[in-house]
mmCIF file of C-alpha atoms in Angstrom:
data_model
loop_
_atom_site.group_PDB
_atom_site.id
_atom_site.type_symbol
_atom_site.label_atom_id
_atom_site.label_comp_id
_atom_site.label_asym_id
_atom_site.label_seq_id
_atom_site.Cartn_x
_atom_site.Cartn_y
_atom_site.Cartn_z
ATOM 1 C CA UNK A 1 4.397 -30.744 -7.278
ATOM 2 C CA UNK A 2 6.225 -28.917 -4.422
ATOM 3 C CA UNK A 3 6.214 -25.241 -5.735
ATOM 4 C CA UNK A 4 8.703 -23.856 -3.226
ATOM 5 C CA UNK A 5 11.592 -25.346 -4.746
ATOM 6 C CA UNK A 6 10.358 -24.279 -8.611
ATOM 7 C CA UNK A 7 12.825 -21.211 -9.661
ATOM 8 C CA UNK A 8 12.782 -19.413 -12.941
ATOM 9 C CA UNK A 9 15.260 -19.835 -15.518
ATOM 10 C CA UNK A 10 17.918 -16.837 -15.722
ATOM 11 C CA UNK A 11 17.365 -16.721 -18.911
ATOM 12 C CA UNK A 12 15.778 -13.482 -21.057
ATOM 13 C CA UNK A 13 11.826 -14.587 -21.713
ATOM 14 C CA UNK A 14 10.704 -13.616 -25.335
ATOM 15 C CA UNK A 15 8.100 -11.124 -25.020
ATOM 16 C CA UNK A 16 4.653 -11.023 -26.733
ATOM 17 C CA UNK A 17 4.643 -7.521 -27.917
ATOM 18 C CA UNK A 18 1.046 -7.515 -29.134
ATOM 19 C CA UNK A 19 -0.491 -7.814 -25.581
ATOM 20 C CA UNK A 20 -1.224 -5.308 -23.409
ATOM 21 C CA UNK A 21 -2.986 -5.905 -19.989
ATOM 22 C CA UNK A 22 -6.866 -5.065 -20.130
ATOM 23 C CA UNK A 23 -7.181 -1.648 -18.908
ATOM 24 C CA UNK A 24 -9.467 -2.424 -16.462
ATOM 25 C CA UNK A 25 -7.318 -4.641 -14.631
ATOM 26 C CA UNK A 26 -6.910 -4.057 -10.538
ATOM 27 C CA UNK A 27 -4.689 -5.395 -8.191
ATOM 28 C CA UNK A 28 -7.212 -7.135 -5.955
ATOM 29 C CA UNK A 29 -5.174 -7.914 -2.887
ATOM 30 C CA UNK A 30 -1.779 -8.100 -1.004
ATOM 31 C CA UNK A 31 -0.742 -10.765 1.306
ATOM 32 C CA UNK A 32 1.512 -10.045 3.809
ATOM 33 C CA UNK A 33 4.143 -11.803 6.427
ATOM 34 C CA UNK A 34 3.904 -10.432 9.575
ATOM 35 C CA UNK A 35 5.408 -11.563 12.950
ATOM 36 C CA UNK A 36 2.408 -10.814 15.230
ATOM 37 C CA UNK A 37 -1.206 -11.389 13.896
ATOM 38 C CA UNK A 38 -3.092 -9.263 16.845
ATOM 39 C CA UNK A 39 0.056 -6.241 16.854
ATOM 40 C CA UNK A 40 -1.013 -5.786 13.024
ATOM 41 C CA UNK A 41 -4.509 -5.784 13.675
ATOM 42 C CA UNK A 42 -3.677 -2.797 15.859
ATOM 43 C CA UNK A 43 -1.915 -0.800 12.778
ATOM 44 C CA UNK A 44 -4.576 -2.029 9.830
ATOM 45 C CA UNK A 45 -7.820 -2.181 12.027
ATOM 46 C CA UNK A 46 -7.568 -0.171 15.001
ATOM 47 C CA UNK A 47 -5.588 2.917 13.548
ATOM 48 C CA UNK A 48 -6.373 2.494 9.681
ATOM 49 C CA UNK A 49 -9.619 1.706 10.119
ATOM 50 C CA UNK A 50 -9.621 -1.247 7.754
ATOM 51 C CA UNK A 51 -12.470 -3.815 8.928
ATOM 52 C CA UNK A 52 -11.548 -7.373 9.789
ATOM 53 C CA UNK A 53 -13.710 -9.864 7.327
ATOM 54 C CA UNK A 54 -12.654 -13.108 8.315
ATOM 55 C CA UNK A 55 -10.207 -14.890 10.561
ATOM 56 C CA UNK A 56 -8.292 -18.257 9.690
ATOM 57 C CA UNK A 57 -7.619 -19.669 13.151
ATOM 58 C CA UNK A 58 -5.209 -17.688 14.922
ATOM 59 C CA UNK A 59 -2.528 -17.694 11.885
ATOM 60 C CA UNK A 60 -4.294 -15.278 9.194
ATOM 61 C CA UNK A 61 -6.395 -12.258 9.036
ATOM 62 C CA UNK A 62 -8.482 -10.377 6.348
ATOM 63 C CA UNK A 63 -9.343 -6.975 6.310
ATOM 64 C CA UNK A 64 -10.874 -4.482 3.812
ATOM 65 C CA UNK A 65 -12.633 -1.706 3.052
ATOM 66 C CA UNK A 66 -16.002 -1.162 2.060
ATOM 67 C CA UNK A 67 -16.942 -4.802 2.822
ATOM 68 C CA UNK A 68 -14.757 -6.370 -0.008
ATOM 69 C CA UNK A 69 -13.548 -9.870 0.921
ATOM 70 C CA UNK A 70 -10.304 -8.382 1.474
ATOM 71 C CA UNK A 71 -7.763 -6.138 0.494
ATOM 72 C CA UNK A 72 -4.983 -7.131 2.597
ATOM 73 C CA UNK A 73 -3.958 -10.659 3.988
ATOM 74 C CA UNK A 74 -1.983 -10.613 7.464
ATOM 75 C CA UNK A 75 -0.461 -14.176 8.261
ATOM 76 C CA UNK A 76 2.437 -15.691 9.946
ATOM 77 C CA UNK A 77 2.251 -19.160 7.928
ATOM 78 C CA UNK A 78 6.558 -18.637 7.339
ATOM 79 C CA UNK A 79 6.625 -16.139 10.270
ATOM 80 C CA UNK A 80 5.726 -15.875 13.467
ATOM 81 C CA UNK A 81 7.218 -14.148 15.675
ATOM 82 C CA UNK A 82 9.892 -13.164 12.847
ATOM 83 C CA UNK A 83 12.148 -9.948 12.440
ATOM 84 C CA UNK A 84 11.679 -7.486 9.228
ATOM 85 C CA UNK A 85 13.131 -8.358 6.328
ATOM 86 C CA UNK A 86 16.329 -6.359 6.261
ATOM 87 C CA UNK A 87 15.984 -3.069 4.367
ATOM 88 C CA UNK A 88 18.714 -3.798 1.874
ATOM 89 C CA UNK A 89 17.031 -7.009 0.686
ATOM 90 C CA UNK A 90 14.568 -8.097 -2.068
ATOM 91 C CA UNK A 91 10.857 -8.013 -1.522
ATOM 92 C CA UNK A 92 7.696 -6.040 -1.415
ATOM 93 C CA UNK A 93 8.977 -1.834 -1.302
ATOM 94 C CA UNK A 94 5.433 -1.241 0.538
ATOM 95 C CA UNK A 95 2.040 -1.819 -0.132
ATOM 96 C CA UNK A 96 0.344 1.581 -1.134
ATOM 97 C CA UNK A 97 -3.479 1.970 -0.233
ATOM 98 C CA UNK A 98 -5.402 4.296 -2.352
ATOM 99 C CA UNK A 99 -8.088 7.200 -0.605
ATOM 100 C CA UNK A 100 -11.213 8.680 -2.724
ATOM 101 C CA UNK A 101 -9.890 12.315 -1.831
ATOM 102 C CA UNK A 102 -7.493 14.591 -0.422
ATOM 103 C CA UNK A 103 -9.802 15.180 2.238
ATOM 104 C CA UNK A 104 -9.874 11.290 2.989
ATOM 105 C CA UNK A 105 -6.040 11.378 2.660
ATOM 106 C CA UNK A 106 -5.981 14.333 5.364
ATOM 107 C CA UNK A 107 -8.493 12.449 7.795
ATOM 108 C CA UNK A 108 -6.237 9.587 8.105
ATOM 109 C CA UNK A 109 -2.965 12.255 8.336
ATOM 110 C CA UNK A 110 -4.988 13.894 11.374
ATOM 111 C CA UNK A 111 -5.459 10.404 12.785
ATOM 112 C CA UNK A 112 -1.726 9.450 12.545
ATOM 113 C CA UNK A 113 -0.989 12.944 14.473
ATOM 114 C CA UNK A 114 -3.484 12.449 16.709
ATOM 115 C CA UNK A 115 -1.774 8.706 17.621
ATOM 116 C CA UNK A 116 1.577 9.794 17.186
ATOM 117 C CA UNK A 117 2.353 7.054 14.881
ATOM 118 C CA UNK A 118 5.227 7.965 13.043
ATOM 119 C CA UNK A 119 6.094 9.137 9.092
ATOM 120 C CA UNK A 120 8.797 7.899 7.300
ATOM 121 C CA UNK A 121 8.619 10.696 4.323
ATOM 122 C CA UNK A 122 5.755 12.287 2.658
ATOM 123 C CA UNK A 123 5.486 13.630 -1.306
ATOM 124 C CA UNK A 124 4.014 15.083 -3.543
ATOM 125 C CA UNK A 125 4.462 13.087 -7.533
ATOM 126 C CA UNK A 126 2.600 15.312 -9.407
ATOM 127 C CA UNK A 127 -0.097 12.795 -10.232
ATOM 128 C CA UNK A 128 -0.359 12.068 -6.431
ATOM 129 C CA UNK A 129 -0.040 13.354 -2.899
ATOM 130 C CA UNK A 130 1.800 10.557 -0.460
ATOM 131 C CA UNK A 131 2.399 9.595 3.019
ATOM 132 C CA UNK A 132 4.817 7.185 4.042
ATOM 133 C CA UNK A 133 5.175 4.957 7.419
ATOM 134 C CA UNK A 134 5.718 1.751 8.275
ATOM 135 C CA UNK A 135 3.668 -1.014 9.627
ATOM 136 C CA UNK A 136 4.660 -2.801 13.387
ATOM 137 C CA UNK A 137 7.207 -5.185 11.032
ATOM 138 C CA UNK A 138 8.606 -2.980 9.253
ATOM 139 C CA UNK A 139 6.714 -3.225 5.864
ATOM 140 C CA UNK A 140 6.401 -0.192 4.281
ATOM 141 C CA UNK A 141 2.814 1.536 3.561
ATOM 142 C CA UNK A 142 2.074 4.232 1.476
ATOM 143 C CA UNK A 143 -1.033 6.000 1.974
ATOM 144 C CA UNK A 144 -2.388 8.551 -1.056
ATOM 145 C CA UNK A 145 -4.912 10.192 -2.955
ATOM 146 C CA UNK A 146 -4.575 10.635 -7.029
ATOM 147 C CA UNK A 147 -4.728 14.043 -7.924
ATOM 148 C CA UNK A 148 -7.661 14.288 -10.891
ATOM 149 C CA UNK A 149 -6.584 12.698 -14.428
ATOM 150 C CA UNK A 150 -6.474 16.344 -16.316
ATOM 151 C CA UNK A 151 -4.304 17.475 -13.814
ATOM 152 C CA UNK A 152 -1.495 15.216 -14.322
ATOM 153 C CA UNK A 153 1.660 16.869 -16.082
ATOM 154 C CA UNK A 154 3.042 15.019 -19.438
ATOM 155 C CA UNK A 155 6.484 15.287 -20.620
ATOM 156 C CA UNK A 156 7.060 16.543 -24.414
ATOM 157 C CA UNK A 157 7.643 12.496 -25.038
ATOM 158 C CA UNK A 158 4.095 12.004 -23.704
ATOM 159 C CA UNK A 159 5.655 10.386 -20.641
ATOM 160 C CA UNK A 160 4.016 11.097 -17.180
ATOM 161 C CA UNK A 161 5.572 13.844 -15.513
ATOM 162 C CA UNK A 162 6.190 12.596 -12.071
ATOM 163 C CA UNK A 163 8.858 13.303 -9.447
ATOM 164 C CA UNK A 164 8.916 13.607 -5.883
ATOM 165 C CA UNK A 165 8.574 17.007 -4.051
ATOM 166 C CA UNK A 166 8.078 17.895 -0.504
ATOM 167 C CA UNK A 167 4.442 17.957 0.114
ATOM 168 C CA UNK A 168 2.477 20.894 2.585
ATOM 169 C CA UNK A 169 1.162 18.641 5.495
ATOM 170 C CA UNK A 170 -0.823 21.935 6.968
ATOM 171 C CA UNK A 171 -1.866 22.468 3.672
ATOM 172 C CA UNK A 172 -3.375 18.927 3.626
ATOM 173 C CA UNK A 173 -4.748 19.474 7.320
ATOM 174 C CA UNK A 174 -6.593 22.780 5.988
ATOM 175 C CA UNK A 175 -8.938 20.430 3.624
ATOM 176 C CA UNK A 176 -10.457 19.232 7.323
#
C-alpha cells in the first residue's frame, strides 16, 4: 500500500465521547524537514545543547536530551536543500521544547544573547514563560518553562486562564 497518496475523507468523523487519552500520555518525538542536515546540527546541538544519538547516513539525525533515543528527528528524505515552508501555509506552528526551571529557561536565554541568535517574540501565558525563534529553515521553536501547577489561574468556567503578555527578559536573566 503506497500511503502517500491515502487522504482522509472530508467528511465529519463520529466521535467516541467516552474516551479520553490516558493522562500519562507524552509526545515522545518530532520529526522534522530540514534543508541542511549539518546547518541544523549547528542550531539543535551546538547552540541548544541537544546531544546527537545516532546518525542515519548523511540524510537523518537524532538528538536528545538526557540520553533518550531522541527527541527530535532532523532529515532531508523530501528536502534537501529545500526553502521554508511559506509562513501562510499548513504545517507544524513550531515545535516547543520544555526546561525543568526558570533558571534552565534563563541559561539557554543567556546563551542565545551571548550568540546573538535572534527572538522572534517572547511571553508570558500565565501557566508558562516562552521564548520564541526560529530554527536555520525557518521552523519555529518555542523554548519554556511551566510555571508550578497551583500557580496556574482558572477561569470561573474552570477553564485555564491563559493569554499572552509581554514577559521581563532581565527579570528572567536575574534567576542566573
Amino acid at each position: 500500500m503506497n500511503f502517500s497518496s491515502i487522504s482522509l475523507p472530508l467528511k465529519k468523523l463520529t466521535m467516541i465521547k467516552d474516551y479520553i487519552i490516558p493522562a500519562q500520555t507524552r509526545i515522545g518525538h518530532v520529526h522534522l524537514k530540514v534543508s541542511n542536515i549539518e546547518r541544523s546540527l549547528e542550531f539543535y546541538r551546538d547552540l541548544l545543547g541537544f546531544e546527537l544519538t545516532a546518525m542515519y547516513g548523511t540524510q537523518a539525525a537524532f538528538i536528545s536530551a538526557g540520553g533518550y533515543h531522541h527527541h527530535i528527528g532532523l532529515n532531508t528524505w523530501h528536502s534537501k536543500e529545500a526553502s521554508p515552508a511559506p509562513v501562510d501555509g499548513v504545517g507544524l506552528y513550531h515545535t516547543a521544547i520544555l526546561y525543568p526551571t526558570r533558571k534552565d529557561l534563563a541559561t539557554i536565554y543567556k546563551r542565545l544573547l551571548k550568540a546573538n541568535y535572534p527572538l522572534t517574540g517572547a511571553s508570558d501565558h500565565g501557566v508558562s514563560e516562552a521564548l520564541y525563534l526560529n530554527d536555520p529553515d525557518a521552523n519555529g521553536v518555542e523554548l519554556y518553562w511551566d510555571r508550578p501547577k497551583e500557580l496556574w489561574g482558572y477561569k470561573p468556567d474552570g477553564s485555564l486562564d491563559m493569554y499572552t503578555k509581554g514577559i521581563d527578559l532581565e527579570n528572567l536573566l536575574k534567576e542566573l
